[in-house]
mmCIF file of C-alpha atoms in Angstrom:
data_model
loop_
_atom_site.group_PDB
_atom_site.id
_atom_site.type_symbol
_atom_site.label_atom_id
_atom_site.label_comp_id
_atom_site.label_asym_id
_atom_site.label_seq_id
_atom_site.Cartn_x
_atom_site.Cartn_y
_atom_site.Cartn_z
ATOM 1 C CA MET A 156 -9.324 -36.596 15.064
ATOM 2 C CA PRO A 157 -10.886 -35.936 11.632
ATOM 3 C CA LYS A 158 -12.961 -33.136 13.226
ATOM 4 C CA ALA A 159 -9.842 -31.506 14.655
ATOM 5 C CA GLU A 160 -8.166 -31.687 11.256
ATOM 6 C CA THR A 161 -11.231 -30.097 9.648
ATOM 7 C CA MET A 162 -11.194 -27.242 12.170
ATOM 8 C CA ASN A 163 -7.495 -26.649 11.533
ATOM 9 C CA GLU A 164 -8.089 -26.572 7.787
ATOM 10 C CA GLN A 165 -10.900 -24.038 8.250
ATOM 11 C CA GLN A 166 -8.661 -21.823 10.366
ATOM 12 C CA GLU A 167 -5.868 -22.008 7.807
ATOM 13 C CA ASN A 168 -8.272 -21.064 5.005
ATOM 14 C CA THR A 169 -9.818 -18.151 6.907
ATOM 15 C CA LEU A 170 -8.733 -14.700 5.768
ATOM 16 C CA ARG A 171 -7.917 -12.276 8.577
ATOM 17 C CA VAL A 172 -9.049 -8.802 7.530
ATOM 18 C CA LEU A 173 -8.619 -5.469 9.317
ATOM 19 C CA ILE A 174 -10.830 -2.526 8.340
ATOM 20 C CA ALA A 175 -10.162 1.015 9.544
ATOM 21 C CA ASP A 176 -12.719 3.790 9.108
ATOM 22 C CA ASP A 177 -13.766 6.728 11.280
ATOM 23 C CA HIS A 178 -17.456 6.359 10.389
ATOM 24 C CA ALA A 179 -19.030 4.036 12.939
ATOM 25 C CA MET A 180 -22.032 3.244 10.750
ATOM 26 C CA ILE A 181 -19.839 2.115 7.856
ATOM 27 C CA LEU A 182 -17.717 -0.041 10.158
ATOM 28 C CA GLU A 183 -20.797 -1.663 11.690
ATOM 29 C CA MET A 184 -22.308 -2.294 8.265
ATOM 30 C CA LEU A 185 -19.104 -3.875 6.919
ATOM 31 C CA GLU A 186 -18.576 -5.937 10.046
ATOM 32 C CA MET A 187 -22.186 -7.149 10.022
ATOM 33 C CA TYR A 188 -21.912 -8.216 6.393
ATOM 34 C CA LEU A 189 -18.520 -9.902 6.658
ATOM 35 C CA THR A 190 -19.377 -11.718 9.883
ATOM 36 C CA GLY A 191 -21.746 -13.824 7.796
ATOM 37 C CA VAL A 192 -18.955 -14.828 5.374
ATOM 38 C CA PRO A 193 -17.484 -18.127 6.647
ATOM 39 C CA ASP A 194 -13.960 -17.755 5.255
ATOM 40 C CA ILE A 195 -13.404 -14.147 6.431
ATOM 41 C CA GLU A 196 -12.593 -13.027 9.960
ATOM 42 C CA VAL A 197 -12.860 -9.262 10.369
ATOM 43 C CA GLU A 198 -11.557 -6.773 12.936
ATOM 44 C CA THR A 199 -12.449 -3.072 12.840
ATOM 45 C CA VAL A 200 -10.766 0.075 14.196
ATOM 46 C CA PRO A 201 -11.634 3.815 13.955
ATOM 47 C CA ASP A 202 -8.418 5.404 12.643
ATOM 48 C CA LEU A 203 -4.933 4.802 11.266
ATOM 49 C CA PRO A 204 -3.045 4.822 14.612
ATOM 50 C CA ALA A 205 -5.430 2.149 15.919
ATOM 51 C CA ALA A 206 -4.925 0.157 12.707
ATOM 52 C CA LEU A 207 -1.139 0.266 13.027
ATOM 53 C CA GLU A 208 -1.405 -0.765 16.667
ATOM 54 C CA ALA A 209 -3.698 -3.683 15.765
ATOM 55 C CA ILE A 210 -1.276 -4.851 13.071
ATOM 56 C CA ASP A 211 1.674 -4.654 15.460
ATOM 57 C CA ARG A 212 -0.243 -6.425 18.200
ATOM 58 C CA HIS A 213 -1.833 -9.245 16.199
ATOM 59 C CA GLY A 214 0.731 -9.703 13.449
ATOM 60 C CA PRO A 215 0.213 -9.034 9.709
ATOM 61 C CA PHE A 216 -3.349 -9.397 8.413
ATOM 62 C CA ASP A 217 -4.151 -11.110 5.122
ATOM 63 C CA LEU A 218 -5.688 -7.800 4.032
ATOM 64 C CA VAL A 219 -5.945 -4.353 5.578
ATOM 65 C CA LEU A 220 -8.447 -1.795 4.258
ATOM 66 C CA VAL A 221 -7.960 1.818 5.363
ATOM 67 C CA ASP A 222 -10.273 4.758 4.765
ATOM 68 C CA LEU A 223 -8.546 7.437 2.689
ATOM 69 C CA ASP A 224 -9.929 10.387 4.660
ATOM 70 C CA MET A 225 -9.837 9.220 8.278
ATOM 71 C CA PRO A 226 -7.632 10.703 11.049
ATOM 72 C CA GLY A 227 -3.939 9.942 10.702
ATOM 73 C CA MET A 228 -3.955 9.142 6.998
ATOM 74 C CA ASP A 229 -2.503 12.375 5.566
ATOM 75 C CA GLY A 230 -3.695 11.341 2.117
ATOM 76 C CA VAL A 231 -2.025 8.264 0.695
ATOM 77 C CA ALA A 232 0.920 8.654 3.094
ATOM 78 C CA GLY A 233 -1.066 6.573 5.572
ATOM 79 C CA LEU A 234 -1.260 3.776 3.022
ATOM 80 C CA GLY A 235 2.531 3.625 2.985
ATOM 81 C CA LYS A 236 2.623 3.358 6.785
ATOM 82 C CA ALA A 237 0.054 0.565 6.799
ATOM 83 C CA LEU A 238 1.964 -1.332 4.102
ATOM 84 C CA GLU A 239 5.151 -1.060 6.114
ATOM 85 C CA HIS A 240 3.518 -2.321 9.310
ATOM 86 C CA ASN A 241 1.658 -5.139 7.559
ATOM 87 C CA GLY A 242 4.883 -6.885 6.608
ATOM 88 C CA GLY A 243 4.423 -6.918 2.853
ATOM 89 C CA LYS A 244 0.864 -8.268 2.970
ATOM 90 C CA PRO A 245 -1.835 -6.411 0.990
ATOM 91 C CA VAL A 246 -3.287 -3.070 2.042
ATOM 92 C CA GLY A 247 -6.097 -1.405 0.120
ATOM 93 C CA ILE A 248 -8.039 1.850 0.285
ATOM 94 C CA LEU A 249 -11.664 2.526 1.199
ATOM 95 C CA THR A 250 -13.071 5.724 -0.316
ATOM 96 C CA SER A 251 -16.012 7.206 -2.198
ATOM 97 C CA ASN A 252 -14.992 9.068 -5.347
ATOM 98 C CA PRO A 253 -11.213 9.358 -5.717
ATOM 99 C CA PRO A 254 -9.743 11.577 -8.466
ATOM 100 C CA PRO A 255 -7.405 9.926 -10.991
ATOM 101 C CA ARG A 256 -4.385 11.432 -9.222
ATOM 102 C CA VAL A 257 -5.233 9.542 -6.019
ATOM 103 C CA VAL A 258 -5.854 6.317 -7.918
ATOM 104 C CA GLU A 259 -2.412 6.637 -9.530
ATOM 105 C CA GLU A 260 -0.762 7.350 -6.175
ATOM 106 C CA VAL A 261 -2.436 4.355 -4.513
ATOM 107 C CA MET A 262 -1.311 2.010 -7.263
ATOM 108 C CA ALA A 263 2.188 3.521 -7.447
ATOM 109 C CA LEU A 264 2.652 2.985 -3.703
ATOM 110 C CA GLY A 265 1.819 -0.685 -4.083
ATOM 111 C CA GLY A 266 -1.747 -0.559 -2.783
ATOM 112 C CA ALA A 267 -3.831 -3.693 -3.236
ATOM 113 C CA GLY A 268 -6.623 -1.654 -4.749
ATOM 114 C CA ILE A 269 -9.561 0.608 -4.022
ATOM 115 C CA VAL A 270 -12.950 -0.392 -2.624
ATOM 116 C CA LEU A 271 -15.674 2.188 -3.228
ATOM 117 C CA LYS A 272 -18.092 2.901 -0.384
ATOM 118 C CA THR A 273 -20.684 3.933 -2.942
ATOM 119 C CA THR A 274 -21.118 0.450 -4.428
ATOM 120 C CA SER A 275 -23.104 -2.584 -3.315
ATOM 121 C CA LEU A 276 -21.759 -4.910 -0.632
ATOM 122 C CA LYS A 277 -22.596 -7.993 -2.673
ATOM 123 C CA ASN A 278 -19.150 -8.139 -4.306
ATOM 124 C CA LEU A 279 -17.133 -7.139 -1.231
ATOM 125 C CA ALA A 280 -16.203 -10.667 -0.150
ATOM 126 C CA ASN A 281 -14.886 -11.511 -3.621
ATOM 127 C CA GLU A 282 -12.962 -8.226 -3.774
ATOM 128 C CA ILE A 283 -11.361 -9.057 -0.423
ATOM 129 C CA ARG A 284 -10.434 -12.570 -1.550
ATOM 130 C CA PHE A 285 -8.948 -11.188 -4.772
ATOM 131 C CA MET A 286 -6.767 -8.605 -3.028
ATOM 132 C CA ALA A 287 -5.765 -10.987 -0.221
ATOM 133 C CA GLY A 288 -4.671 -13.428 -2.904
ATOM 134 C CA GLY A 289 -2.273 -10.908 -4.407
ATOM 135 C CA GLY A 290 -4.534 -9.278 -6.994
ATOM 136 C CA ARG A 291 -4.786 -5.521 -7.496
ATOM 137 C CA TYR A 292 -8.414 -4.448 -7.611
ATOM 138 C CA LEU A 293 -9.966 -1.382 -9.216
ATOM 139 C CA PRO A 294 -13.725 -1.053 -9.870
ATOM 140 C CA ILE A 295 -14.556 -0.801 -13.549
ATOM 141 C CA GLU A 296 -15.672 2.836 -13.196
ATOM 142 C CA LEU A 297 -12.262 3.795 -11.796
ATOM 143 C CA VAL A 298 -10.497 1.875 -14.554
ATOM 144 C CA LYS A 299 -12.455 3.833 -17.178
ATOM 145 C CA THR A 300 -11.901 7.172 -15.430
ATOM 146 C CA ARG A 301 -8.200 6.412 -15.042
ATOM 147 C CA GLN A 302 -7.816 5.516 -18.716
ATOM 148 C CA GLN A 303 -9.690 8.635 -19.841
ATOM 149 C CA ALA A 304 -7.622 10.879 -17.564
ATOM 150 C CA GLN A 305 -4.397 9.346 -18.853
ATOM 151 C CA GLU A 306 -5.509 9.879 -22.449
ATOM 152 C CA ASP A 307 -6.592 13.475 -21.785
ATOM 153 C CA GLN A 308 -3.473 14.303 -19.838
ATOM 154 C CA GLY A 309 -1.217 12.650 -22.382
ATOM 155 C CA ALA A 310 -2.772 14.693 -25.170
ATOM 156 C CA LEU A 311 -2.653 17.937 -23.235
ATOM 157 C CA LEU A 312 0.445 18.024 -21.033
ATOM 158 C CA SER A 313 3.949 16.636 -21.326
ATOM 159 C CA ARG A 314 5.175 14.204 -18.668
ATOM 160 C CA ARG A 315 7.254 16.912 -16.993
ATOM 161 C CA GLU A 316 4.366 19.381 -17.074
ATOM 162 C CA SER A 317 2.142 16.747 -15.455
ATOM 163 C CA GLU A 318 4.720 16.244 -12.704
ATOM 164 C CA VAL A 319 4.938 19.982 -12.103
ATOM 165 C CA LEU A 320 1.143 20.230 -12.020
ATOM 166 C CA GLY A 321 0.924 17.459 -9.457
ATOM 167 C CA LEU A 322 3.345 19.290 -7.174
ATOM 168 C CA LEU A 323 1.499 22.575 -7.710
ATOM 169 C CA ALA A 324 -1.612 20.807 -6.460
ATOM 170 C CA GLU A 325 0.280 19.947 -3.276
ATOM 171 C CA GLY A 326 0.924 23.660 -2.721
ATOM 172 C CA LYS A 327 4.665 23.492 -3.356
ATOM 173 C CA LEU A 328 6.653 26.596 -4.317
ATOM 174 C CA ASN A 329 8.754 26.746 -7.479
ATOM 175 C CA ARG A 330 11.904 26.244 -5.427
ATOM 176 C CA GLU A 331 10.458 23.121 -3.786
ATOM 177 C CA ILE A 332 9.283 21.772 -7.130
ATOM 178 C CA GLY A 333 12.772 22.301 -8.508
ATOM 179 C CA VAL A 334 14.299 20.315 -5.668
ATOM 180 C CA ALA A 335 11.756 17.510 -6.029
ATOM 181 C CA LEU A 336 12.250 17.194 -9.785
ATOM 182 C CA ASN A 337 15.924 18.203 -9.916
ATOM 183 C CA LEU A 338 15.151 21.240 -12.066
ATOM 184 C CA ALA A 339 16.449 24.794 -11.990
ATOM 185 C CA GLU A 340 13.902 27.308 -10.715
ATOM 186 C CA PRO A 341 13.693 29.177 -14.073
ATOM 187 C CA THR A 342 12.888 25.851 -15.744
ATOM 188 C CA VAL A 343 10.101 25.245 -13.230
ATOM 189 C CA LYS A 344 8.697 28.719 -13.973
ATOM 190 C CA MET A 345 8.746 27.875 -17.681
ATOM 191 C CA HIS A 346 6.782 24.655 -17.072
ATOM 192 C CA VAL A 347 4.259 26.432 -14.825
ATOM 193 C CA LYS A 348 3.720 29.039 -17.540
ATOM 194 C CA ALA A 349 3.223 26.277 -20.142
ATOM 195 C CA VAL A 350 0.729 24.465 -17.903
ATOM 196 C CA CYS A 351 -1.258 27.674 -17.369
ATOM 197 C CA LYS A 352 -1.312 28.384 -21.099
ATOM 198 C CA LYS A 353 -2.493 24.870 -22.012
ATOM 199 C CA LEU A 354 -5.218 24.965 -19.367
ATOM 200 C CA GLY A 355 -6.309 28.443 -20.440
ATOM 201 C CA VAL A 356 -5.708 30.097 -17.049
ATOM 202 C CA SER A 357 -3.570 32.968 -15.793
ATOM 203 C CA ASN A 358 -2.011 31.659 -12.568
ATOM 204 C CA ARG A 359 -1.005 28.508 -10.691
ATOM 205 C CA THR A 360 -4.048 28.501 -8.392
ATOM 206 C CA GLN A 361 -6.409 28.603 -11.349
ATOM 207 C CA ALA A 362 -4.337 25.889 -13.037
ATOM 208 C CA VAL A 363 -4.871 23.524 -10.109
ATOM 209 C CA ILE A 364 -8.615 24.283 -10.022
ATOM 210 C CA ALA A 365 -8.949 23.783 -13.781
ATOM 211 C CA ALA A 366 -6.948 20.557 -13.667
ATOM 212 C CA ARG A 367 -9.160 19.172 -10.904
ATOM 213 C CA ASP A 368 -12.309 20.151 -12.798
ATOM 214 C CA ARG A 369 -10.982 18.255 -15.803
ATOM 215 C CA LYS A 370 -9.900 15.360 -13.575
ATOM 216 C CA LEU A 371 -6.261 15.679 -14.619
ATOM 217 C CA ILE A 372 -5.216 15.469 -10.972
#
């Protein structure tokens, strides 16, 4: 009887983790590493549709990690889908070198955090435990980059100009930006002109390129 109780306790304390990535080598590497961690049970799938199916089939996981650039994700929109399917339990992002704009979007959507593929595996188990426990994880390098981008952007662009810039980066027309931000089209044109002037460029395409170079988006 004591043995049965011990087994039940182990099962209750085991974290069920789902990892979705379209790179087979990365999946195999993560699965191989996590299989040796006694309190983590991992399942892997190759894309977002398979991840959503696995969540629906097996119930919410303690943590889901989805690759930012795999099929079906459509940027951070896929994160929102995974969060919805996972019943309020944590969902985080796997990626390599996200720009500050993506980091902000992940956190704003309620993501559990970002795990960088470019870092060592030695901290992965602790990162998983932290996010599964309700924490929101960002590697220190992303925290620093995010803070610097916020400082630079705050000094350079107004909040409204930053919003307009973000929508320019999505390829939206002035009319669409106006609808999204509840602004008249002439007002949008004024903000686009101000953004271009502050970034030292002559058109909206150059503004987006310059902003990305300076990691403002």
